[in-house]
Coordinates of C-alpha atoms and ligand atoms in Angstrom, one line a residue:
X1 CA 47.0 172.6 32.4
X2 CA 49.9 173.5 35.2
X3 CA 48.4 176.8 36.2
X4 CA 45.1 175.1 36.9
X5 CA 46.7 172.5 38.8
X6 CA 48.9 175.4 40.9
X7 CA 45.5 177.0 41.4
X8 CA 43.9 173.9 42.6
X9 CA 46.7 173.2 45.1
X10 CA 46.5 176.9 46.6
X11 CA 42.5 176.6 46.9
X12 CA 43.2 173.6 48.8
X13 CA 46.2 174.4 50.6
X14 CA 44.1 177.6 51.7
X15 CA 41.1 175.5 52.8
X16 CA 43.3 173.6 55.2
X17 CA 44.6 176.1 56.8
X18 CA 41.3 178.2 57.4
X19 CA 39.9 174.8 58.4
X20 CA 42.9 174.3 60.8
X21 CA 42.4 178.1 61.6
X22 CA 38.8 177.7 62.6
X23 CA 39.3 174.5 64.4
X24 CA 41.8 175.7 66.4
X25 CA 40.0 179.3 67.5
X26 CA 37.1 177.2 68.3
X27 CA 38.9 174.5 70.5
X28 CA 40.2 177.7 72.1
X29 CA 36.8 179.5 72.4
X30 CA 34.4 176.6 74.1
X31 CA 35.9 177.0 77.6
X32 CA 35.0 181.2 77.5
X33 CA 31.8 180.7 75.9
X34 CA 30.9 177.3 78.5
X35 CA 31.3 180.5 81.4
X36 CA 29.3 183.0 79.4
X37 CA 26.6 180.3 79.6
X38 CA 27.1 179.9 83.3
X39 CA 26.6 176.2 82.6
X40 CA 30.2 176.1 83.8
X41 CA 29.7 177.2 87.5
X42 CA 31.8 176.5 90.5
X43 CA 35.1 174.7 88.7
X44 CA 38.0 175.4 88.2
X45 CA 40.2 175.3 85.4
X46 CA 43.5 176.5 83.9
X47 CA 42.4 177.8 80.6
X48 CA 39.6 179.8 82.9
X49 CA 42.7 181.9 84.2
X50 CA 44.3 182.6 80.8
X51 CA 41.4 183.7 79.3
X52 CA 40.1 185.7 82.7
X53 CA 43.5 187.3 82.5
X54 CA 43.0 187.6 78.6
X55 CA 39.3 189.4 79.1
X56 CA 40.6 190.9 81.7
X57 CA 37.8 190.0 83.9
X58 CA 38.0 189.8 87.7
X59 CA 39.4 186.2 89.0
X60 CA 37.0 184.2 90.4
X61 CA 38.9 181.4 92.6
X62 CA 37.6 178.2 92.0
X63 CA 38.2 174.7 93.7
X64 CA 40.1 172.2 92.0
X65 CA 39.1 169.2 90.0
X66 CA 39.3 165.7 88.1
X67 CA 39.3 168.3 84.9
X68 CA 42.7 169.9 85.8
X69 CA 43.8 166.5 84.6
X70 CA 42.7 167.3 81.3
X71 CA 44.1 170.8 81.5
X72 CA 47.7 169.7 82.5
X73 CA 47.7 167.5 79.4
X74 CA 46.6 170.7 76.8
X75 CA 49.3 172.7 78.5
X76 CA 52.2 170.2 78.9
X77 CA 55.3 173.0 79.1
X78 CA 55.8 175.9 81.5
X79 CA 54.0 178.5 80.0
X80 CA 50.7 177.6 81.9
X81 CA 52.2 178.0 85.0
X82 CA 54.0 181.2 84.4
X83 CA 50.4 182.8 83.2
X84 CA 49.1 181.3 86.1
X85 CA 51.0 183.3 88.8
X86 CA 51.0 186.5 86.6
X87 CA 47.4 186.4 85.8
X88 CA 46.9 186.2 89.9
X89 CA 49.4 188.4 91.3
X90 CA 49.7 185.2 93.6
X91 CA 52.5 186.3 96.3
X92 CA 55.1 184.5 94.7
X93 CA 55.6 181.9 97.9
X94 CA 54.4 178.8 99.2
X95 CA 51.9 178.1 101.5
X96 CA 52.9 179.2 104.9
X97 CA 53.6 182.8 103.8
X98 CA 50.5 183.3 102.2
X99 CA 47.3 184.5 103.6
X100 CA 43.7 183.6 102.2
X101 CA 45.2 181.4 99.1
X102 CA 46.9 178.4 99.4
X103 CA 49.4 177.6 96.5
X104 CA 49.6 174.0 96.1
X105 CA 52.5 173.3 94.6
X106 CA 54.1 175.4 91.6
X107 CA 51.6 176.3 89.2
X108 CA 49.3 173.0 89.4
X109 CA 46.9 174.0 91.5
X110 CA 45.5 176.2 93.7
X111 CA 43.2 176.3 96.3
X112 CA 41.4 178.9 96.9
X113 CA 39.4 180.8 100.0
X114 CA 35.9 179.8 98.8
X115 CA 36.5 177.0 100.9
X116 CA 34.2 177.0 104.3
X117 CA 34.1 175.6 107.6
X118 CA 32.2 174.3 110.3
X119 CA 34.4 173.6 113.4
X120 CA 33.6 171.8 117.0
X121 CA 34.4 173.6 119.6
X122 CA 35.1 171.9 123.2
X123 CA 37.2 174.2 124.8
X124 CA 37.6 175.8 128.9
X125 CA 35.8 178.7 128.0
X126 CA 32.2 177.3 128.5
X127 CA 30.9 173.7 129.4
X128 CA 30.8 171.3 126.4
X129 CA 29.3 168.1 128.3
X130 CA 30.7 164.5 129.1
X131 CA 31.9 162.4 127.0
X132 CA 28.6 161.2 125.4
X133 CA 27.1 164.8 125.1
X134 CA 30.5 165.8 122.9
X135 CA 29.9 162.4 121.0
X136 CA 26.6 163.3 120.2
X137 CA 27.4 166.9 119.2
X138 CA 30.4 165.8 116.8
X139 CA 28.6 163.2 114.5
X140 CA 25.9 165.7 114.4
X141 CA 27.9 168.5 113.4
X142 CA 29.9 166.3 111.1
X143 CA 27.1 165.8 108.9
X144 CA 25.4 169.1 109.4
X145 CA 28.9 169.8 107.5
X146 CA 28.6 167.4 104.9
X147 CA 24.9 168.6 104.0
X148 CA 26.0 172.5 103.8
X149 CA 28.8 171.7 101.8
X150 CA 31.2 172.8 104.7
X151 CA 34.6 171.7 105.9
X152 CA 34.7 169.8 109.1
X153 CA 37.0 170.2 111.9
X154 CA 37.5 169.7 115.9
X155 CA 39.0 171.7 118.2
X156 CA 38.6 169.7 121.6
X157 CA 41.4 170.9 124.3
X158 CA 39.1 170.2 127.3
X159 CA 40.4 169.1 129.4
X160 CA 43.6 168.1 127.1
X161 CA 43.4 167.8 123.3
X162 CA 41.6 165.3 121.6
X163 CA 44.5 163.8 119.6
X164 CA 46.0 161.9 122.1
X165 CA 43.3 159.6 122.3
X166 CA 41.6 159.5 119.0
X167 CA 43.0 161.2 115.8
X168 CA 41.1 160.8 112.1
X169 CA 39.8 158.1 110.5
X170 CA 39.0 159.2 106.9
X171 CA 38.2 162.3 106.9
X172 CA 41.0 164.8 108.5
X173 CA 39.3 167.0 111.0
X174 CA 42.7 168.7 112.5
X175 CA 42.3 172.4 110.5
X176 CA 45.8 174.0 110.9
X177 CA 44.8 178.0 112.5
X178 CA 46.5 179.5 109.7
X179 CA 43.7 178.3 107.6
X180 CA 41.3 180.1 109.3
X181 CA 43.1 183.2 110.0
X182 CA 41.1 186.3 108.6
X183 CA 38.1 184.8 107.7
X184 CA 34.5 186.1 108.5
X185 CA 33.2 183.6 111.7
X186 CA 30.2 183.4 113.8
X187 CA 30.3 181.5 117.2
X188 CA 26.8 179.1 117.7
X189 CA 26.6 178.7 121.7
X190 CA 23.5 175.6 120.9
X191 CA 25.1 173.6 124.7
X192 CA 21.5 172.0 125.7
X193 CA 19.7 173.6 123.1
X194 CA 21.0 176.7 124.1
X195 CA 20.5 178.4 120.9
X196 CA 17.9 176.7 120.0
X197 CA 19.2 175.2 116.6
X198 CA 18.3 172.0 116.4
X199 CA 14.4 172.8 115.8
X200 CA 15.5 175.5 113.3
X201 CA 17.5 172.7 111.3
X202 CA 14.4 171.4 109.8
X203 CA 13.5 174.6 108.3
X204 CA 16.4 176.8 107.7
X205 CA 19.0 177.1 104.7
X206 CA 22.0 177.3 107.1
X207 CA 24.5 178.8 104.8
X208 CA 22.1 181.8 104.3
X209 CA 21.8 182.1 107.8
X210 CA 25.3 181.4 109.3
X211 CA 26.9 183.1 106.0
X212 CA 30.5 183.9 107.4
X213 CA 33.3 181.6 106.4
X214 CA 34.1 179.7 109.7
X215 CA 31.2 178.5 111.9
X216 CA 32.3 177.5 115.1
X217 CA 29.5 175.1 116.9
X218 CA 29.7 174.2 120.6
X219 CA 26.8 172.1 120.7
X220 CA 25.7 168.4 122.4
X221 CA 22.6 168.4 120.2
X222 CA 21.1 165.8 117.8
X223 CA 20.8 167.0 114.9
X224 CA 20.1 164.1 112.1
X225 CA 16.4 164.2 112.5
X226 CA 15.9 167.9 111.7
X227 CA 17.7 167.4 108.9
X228 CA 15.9 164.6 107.5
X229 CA 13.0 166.8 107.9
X230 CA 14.4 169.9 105.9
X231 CA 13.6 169.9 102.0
X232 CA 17.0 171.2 101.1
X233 CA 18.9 168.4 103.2
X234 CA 17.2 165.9 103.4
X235 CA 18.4 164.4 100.0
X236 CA 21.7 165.4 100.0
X237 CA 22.4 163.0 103.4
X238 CA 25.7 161.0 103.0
X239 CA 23.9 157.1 103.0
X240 CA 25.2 156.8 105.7
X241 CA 23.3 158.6 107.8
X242 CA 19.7 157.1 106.4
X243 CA 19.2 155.0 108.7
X244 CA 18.8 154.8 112.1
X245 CA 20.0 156.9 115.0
X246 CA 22.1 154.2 116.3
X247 CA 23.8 153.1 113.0
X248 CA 24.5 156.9 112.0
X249 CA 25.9 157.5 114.5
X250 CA 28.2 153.9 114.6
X251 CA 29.3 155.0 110.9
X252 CA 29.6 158.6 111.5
X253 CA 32.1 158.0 114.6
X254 CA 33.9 155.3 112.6
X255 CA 34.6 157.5 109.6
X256 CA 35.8 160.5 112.1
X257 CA 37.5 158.9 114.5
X258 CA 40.2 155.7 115.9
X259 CA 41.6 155.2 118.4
X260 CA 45.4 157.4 118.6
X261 CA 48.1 154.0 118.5
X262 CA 48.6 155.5 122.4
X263 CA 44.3 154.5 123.2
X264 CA 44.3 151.2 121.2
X265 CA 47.3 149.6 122.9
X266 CA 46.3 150.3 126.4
X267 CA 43.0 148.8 124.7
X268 CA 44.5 146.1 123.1
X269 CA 46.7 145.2 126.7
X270 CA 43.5 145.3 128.6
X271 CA 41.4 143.1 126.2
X272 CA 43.8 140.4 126.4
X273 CA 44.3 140.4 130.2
X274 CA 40.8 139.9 130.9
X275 CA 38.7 136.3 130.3
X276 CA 35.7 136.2 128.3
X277 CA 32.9 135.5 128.2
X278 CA 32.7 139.4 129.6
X279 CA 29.6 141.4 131.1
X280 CA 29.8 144.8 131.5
X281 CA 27.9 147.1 133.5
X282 CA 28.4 150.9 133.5
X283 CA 27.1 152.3 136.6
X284 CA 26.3 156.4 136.4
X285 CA 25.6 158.2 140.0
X286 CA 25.9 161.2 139.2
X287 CA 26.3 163.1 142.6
X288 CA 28.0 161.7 144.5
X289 CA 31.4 162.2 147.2
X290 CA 33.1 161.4 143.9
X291 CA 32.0 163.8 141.9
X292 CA 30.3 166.6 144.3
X293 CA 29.4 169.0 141.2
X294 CA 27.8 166.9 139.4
X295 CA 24.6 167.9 137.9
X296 CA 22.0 165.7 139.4
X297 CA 21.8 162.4 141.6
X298 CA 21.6 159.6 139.2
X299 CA 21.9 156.6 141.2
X300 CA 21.8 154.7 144.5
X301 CA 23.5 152.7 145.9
X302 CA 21.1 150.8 147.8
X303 CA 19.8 149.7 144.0
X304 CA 23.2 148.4 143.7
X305 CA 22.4 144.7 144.7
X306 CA 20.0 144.4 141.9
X307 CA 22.4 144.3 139.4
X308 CA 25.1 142.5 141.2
X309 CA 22.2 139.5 141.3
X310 CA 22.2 140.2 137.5
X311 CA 25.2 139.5 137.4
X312 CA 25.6 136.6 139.4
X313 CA 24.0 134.5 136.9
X314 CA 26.7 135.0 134.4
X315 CA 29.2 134.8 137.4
X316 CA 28.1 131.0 138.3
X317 CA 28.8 130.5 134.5
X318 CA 31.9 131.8 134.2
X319 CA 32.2 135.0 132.7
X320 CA 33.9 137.9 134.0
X321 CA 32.3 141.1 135.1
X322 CA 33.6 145.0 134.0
X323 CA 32.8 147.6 135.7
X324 CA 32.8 151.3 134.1
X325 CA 31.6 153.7 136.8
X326 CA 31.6 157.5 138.2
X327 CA 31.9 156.6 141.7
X328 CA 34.6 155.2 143.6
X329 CA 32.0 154.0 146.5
X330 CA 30.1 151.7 143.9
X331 CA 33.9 150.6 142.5
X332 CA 35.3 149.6 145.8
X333 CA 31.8 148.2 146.9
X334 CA 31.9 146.1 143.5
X335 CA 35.1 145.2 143.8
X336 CA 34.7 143.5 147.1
X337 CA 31.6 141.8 145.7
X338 CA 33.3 140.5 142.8
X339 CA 37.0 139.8 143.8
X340 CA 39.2 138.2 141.4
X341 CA 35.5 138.1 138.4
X342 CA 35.6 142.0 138.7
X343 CA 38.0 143.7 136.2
X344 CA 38.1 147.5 135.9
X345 CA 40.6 150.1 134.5
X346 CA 41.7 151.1 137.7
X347 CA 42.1 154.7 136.4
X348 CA 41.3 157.9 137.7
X349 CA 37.6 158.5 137.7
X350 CA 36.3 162.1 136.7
X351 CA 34.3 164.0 135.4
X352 CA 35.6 165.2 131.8
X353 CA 33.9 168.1 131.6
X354 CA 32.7 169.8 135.1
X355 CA 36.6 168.8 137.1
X356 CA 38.6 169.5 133.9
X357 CA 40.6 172.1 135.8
X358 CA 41.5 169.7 138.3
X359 CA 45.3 168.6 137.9
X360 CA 46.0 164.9 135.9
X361 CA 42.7 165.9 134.5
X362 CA 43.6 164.3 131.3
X363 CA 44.6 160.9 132.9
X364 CA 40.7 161.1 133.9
X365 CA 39.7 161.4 130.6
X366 CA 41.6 158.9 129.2
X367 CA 40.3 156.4 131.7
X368 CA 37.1 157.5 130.5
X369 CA 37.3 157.0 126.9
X370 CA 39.0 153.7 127.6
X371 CA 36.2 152.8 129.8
X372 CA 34.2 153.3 127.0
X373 CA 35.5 151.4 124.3
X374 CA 35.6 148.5 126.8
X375 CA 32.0 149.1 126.7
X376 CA 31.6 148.5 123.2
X377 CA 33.1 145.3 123.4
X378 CA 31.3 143.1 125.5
X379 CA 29.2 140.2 125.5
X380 CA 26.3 141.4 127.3
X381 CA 26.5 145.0 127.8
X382 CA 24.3 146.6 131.1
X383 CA 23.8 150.4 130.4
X384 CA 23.1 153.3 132.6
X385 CA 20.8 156.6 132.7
X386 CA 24.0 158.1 130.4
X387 CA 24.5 159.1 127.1
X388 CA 28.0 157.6 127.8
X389 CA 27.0 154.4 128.0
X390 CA 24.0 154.6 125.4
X391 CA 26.3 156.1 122.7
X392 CA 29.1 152.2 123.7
X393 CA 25.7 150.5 122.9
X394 CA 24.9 152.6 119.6
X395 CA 28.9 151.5 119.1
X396 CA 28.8 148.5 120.2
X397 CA 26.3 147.9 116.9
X398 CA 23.7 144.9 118.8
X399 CA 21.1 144.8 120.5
X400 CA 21.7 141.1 121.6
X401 CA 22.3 141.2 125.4
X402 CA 21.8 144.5 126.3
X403 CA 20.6 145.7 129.1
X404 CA 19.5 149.2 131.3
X405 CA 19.7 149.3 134.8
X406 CA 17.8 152.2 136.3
X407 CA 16.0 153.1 139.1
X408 CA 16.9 149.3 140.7
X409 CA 15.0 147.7 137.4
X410 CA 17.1 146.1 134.9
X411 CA 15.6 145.4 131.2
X412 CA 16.3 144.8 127.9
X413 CA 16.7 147.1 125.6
X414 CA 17.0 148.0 121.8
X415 CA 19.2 150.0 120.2
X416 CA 16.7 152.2 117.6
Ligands
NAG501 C1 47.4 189.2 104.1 O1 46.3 190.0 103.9 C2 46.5 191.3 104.5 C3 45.3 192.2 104.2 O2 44.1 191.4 104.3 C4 47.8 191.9 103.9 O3 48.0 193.1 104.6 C5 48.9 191.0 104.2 O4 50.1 191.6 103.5 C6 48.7 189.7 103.5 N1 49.7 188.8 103.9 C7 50.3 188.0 103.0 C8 51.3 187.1 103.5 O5 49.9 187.9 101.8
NAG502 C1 45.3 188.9 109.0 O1 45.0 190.2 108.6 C2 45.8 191.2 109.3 C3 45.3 192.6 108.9 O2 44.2 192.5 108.0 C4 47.2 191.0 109.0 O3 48.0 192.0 109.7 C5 47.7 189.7 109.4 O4 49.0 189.5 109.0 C6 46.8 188.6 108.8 N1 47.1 187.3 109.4 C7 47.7 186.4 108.7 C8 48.1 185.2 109.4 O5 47.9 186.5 107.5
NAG503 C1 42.4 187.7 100.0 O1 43.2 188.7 100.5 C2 43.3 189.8 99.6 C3 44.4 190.7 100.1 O2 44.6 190.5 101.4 C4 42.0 190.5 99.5 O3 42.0 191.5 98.6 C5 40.9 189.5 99.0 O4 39.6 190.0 99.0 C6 40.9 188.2 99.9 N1 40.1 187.3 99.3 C7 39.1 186.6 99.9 C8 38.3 185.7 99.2 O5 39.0 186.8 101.1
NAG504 C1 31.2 172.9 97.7 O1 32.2 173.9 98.0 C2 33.2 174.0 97.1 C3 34.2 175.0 97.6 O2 34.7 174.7 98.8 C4 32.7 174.4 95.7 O3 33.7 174.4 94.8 C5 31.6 173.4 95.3 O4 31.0 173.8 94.1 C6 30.5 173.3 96.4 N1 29.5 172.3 96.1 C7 28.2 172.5 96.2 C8 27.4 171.4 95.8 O5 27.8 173.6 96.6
NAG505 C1 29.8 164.3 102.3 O1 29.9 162.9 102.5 C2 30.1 162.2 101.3 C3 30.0 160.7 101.6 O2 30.7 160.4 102.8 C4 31.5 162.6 100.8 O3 31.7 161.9 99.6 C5 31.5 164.1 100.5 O4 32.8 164.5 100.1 C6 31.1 164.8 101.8 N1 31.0 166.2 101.5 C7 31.7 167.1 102.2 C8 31.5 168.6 101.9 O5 32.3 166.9 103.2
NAG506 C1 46.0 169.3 119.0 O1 46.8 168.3 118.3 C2 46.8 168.5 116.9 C3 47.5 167.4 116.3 O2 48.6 167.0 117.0 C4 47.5 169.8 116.6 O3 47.6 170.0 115.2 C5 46.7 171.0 117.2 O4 47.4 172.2 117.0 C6 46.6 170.7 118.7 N1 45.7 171.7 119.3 C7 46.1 172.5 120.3 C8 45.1 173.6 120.7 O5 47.2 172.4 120.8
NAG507 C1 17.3 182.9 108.9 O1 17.4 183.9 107.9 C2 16.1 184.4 107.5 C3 16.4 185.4 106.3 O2 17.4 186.2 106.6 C4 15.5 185.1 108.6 O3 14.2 185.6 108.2 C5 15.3 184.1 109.7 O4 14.8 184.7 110.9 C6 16.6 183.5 110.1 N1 16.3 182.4 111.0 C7 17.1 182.1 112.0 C8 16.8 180.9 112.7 O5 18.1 182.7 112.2
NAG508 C1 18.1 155.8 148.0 O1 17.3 154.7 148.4 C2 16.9 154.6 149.8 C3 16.2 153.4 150.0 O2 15.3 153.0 149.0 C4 16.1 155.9 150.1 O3 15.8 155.9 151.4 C5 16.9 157.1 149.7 O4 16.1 158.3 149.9 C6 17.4 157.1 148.3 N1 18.3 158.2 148.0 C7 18.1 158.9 147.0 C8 19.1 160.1 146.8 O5 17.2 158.8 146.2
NAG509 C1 24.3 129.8 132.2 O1 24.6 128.5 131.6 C2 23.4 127.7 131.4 C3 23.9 126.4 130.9 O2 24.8 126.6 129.9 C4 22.4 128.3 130.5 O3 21.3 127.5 130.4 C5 22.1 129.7 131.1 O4 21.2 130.4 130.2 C6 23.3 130.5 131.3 N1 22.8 131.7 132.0 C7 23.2 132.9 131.7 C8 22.7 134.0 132.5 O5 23.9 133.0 130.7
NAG510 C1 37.7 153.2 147.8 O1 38.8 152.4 148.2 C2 40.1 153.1 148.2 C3 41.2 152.1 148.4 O2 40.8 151.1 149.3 C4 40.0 154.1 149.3 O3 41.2 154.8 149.3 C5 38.9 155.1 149.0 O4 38.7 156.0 150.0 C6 37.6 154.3 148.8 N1 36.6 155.3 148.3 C7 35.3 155.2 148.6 C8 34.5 156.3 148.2 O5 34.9 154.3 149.2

């Protein structure tokens, strides 16, 4: 029987090939037909380009994923990458030369324009607030990012740039400008509520309504609690912002921001000058011959021996007093109260936002940001009428000897 057994071997050496056929067509196929289905929406792949270039379809950029992994490993030699580039008509150069598209490195990956931004704005074009107002404003429009899906970045120059003192944490919020460069923007003006936003947060998709690509926010408002309240937000919140104000805004700051190695060592040298146990006080006047355009009077000074009996108590027991305040009159008057117990920076006192223009402004707002973090590392902590001081509490993390001196009354307080 030899011709039945040739016949035999072609039947089954023709099965295996049309199996091997089929199998491999289909193995081909599943990523075209996954998109036809839509179920495969908003990733990006390398066999998406081949066969977009194949169907000749219109290229959809798409971000970059885990998957590309998988892709690299189904398309070990060059010829992916060569596809890649022609499929695109990507200008055939890196990075810097190109405009909306940024190629990542050859033929791996590319990141496309879909990408968009919300950006911080504290510039000398319009008022942005003091310190604690900018605080406020940058953890909320950190997470207003994070919830519409939207790059975050700062751009604070006021009255010098922001990077001196702190730089980023975890997440980087320096966007180079070329990144930005001819994409659709909108400008949100929201300084006190200006633009009314923060109520609107609650209710409105923000994408829809702010559509353009860059979103620049100048805004001191808090925004965490209308988001909570909106349906489409409020489940996509990062955990860490569930909880309270206080801890949001604690784990918000810490994933955005530390201290530039310039901050923390004039931080670390003045920590370790001073004795502890240490009280501080911070001591906001407002108005005053120190700072003449300030807003309003905060302060008096004939309050001021309140809390220096406040803080005789903890004098006669040996701890050591710092004093964070806007006013030169209350620092020299403390000062000669205190003597050797009273430690403060010594630095230039000013107001960050409303004497920006005035020359060394910067060295003002380092001493203020120093100031600050002083604050948030005390033993019993005495706040003022301030955000500034409220926002070193919310840092500070405790509610354990803190305190809120106002209108000559000093009491307890919680952080909420
Ligand atoms: C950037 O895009 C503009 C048109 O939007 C084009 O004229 C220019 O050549 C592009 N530049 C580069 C480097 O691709
Ligand atoms: C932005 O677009 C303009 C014209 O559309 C172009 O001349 C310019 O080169 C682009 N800028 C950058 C940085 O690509
Ligand atoms: C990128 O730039 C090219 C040419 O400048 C333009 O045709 C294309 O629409 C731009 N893509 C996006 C997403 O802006
Ligand atoms: C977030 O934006 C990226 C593009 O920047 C996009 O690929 C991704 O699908 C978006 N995620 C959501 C949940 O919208
Ligand atoms: C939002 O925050 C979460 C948790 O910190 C993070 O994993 C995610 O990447 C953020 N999303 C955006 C768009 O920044
Ligand atoms: C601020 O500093 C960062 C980091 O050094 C830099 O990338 C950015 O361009 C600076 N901004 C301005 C406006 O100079
Ligand atoms: C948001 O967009 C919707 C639909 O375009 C519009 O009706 C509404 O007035 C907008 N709201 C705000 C606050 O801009
Ligand atoms: C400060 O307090 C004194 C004495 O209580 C009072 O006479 C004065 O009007 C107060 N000044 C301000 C600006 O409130
Ligand atoms: C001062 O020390 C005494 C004795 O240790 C203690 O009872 C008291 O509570 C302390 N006072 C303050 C204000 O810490
Ligand atoms: C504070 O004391 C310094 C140095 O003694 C003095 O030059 C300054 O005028 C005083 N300022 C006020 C407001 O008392």
């Amino acid at each position: 029987m030899p011709r039945l057994r040739r016949y035999l071997l072609a039947v089954t050496v023709a099965c295996t090939l049309s199996y091997i056929l089929i199998t491999w067509i289909r193995f081909w196929e599943a990523p075209v037909k996954k998109k036809l289905n839509g179920a495969d929406t908003g990733r990006f792949m390398a066999s998406d380009i081949v066969f977009q270039s194949l169907s000749n379809k219109p290229y959809v950029p798409r971000e970059r994923t885990d998957r590309d992994e998988d892709s690299k490993r189904r398309f070990p030699d060059g010829k992916m990458r060569k596809s890649l580039v022609k499929a695109q008509n990507f200008p055939d150069q890196d990075a810097l030369g190109s405009n909306n598209s940024t190629v990542t490195n050859l033929g791996n990956l590319v990141k496309m324009s879909q990408q968009k931004y919300l950006i911080y704005v504290c510039d000398s074009v319009r008022s942005c607030g003091g310190w604690g107002d900018r605080q406020r404003g940058l953890v909320s429009t950190f997470v207003l990012a994070n919830v519409t899906n939207r790059t975050f970045g700062i751009v604070m120059t006021k009255p010098c740039n922001l990077t001196t003192f702190y730089v980023p944490n975890e997440v980087n919020w320096v966007i180079p400008p070329r990144d930005l460069v001819n994409k659709s923007s909108v400008r949100i003006d929201d300084m006190d509520s200006r633009s009314q936003i923060t109520g609107k947060l609650s209710k409105i998709d923000f994408n829809s309504n702010y559509s353009a690509d860059v979103v620049y926010i100048r805004t001191n408002g808090e925004f965490i609690l209308g988001l909570k309240r909106n349906k489409l937000y409020a489940n996509k919140l990062p955990a860490w912002s569930s909880k309270s104000l206080s801890e949001t805004f604690r784990r918000g700051w810490r994933i955005m921001m530390k201290p530039s190695e310039h901050l923390q060592e004039h931080l670390d040298n003045f920590m370790t000058s001073i004795p502890r146990p240490l009280v501080c006080a911070h001591v906001r006047m407002g108005r005053s011959s120190t700072i003449k355009m300030d807003s309003e009077v905060r302060g008096n000074i004939s309050d001021l021996p309140v809390l220096w009996e406040f803080l005789d108590r903890y004098v006669k027991n040996g701890s050591h007093i710092f004093l964070a305040t806007d006013s030169n009159e209350v620092r020299n008057l403390t000062r000669a109260r205190f003597q050797t117990r009273l430690h403060d920076t010594g630095g230039r006192i000013m107001h960050v936002d409303k004497q920006a223009f005035l020359p060394r402004a910067c060295e003002g707002f380092e001493s203020a940001l120093l100031d600050q973090l002083i604050l948030t590392k005390c033993d019993v902590l005495v706040t003022s009428k301030s955000i500034f001081s409220q926002r070193a509490a919310y840092l500070r993390g405790s509610s354990e000897n803190l305190f809120r001196f106002v209108s000559g009354k000093i009491s307890k307080i919680q952080i909420g």
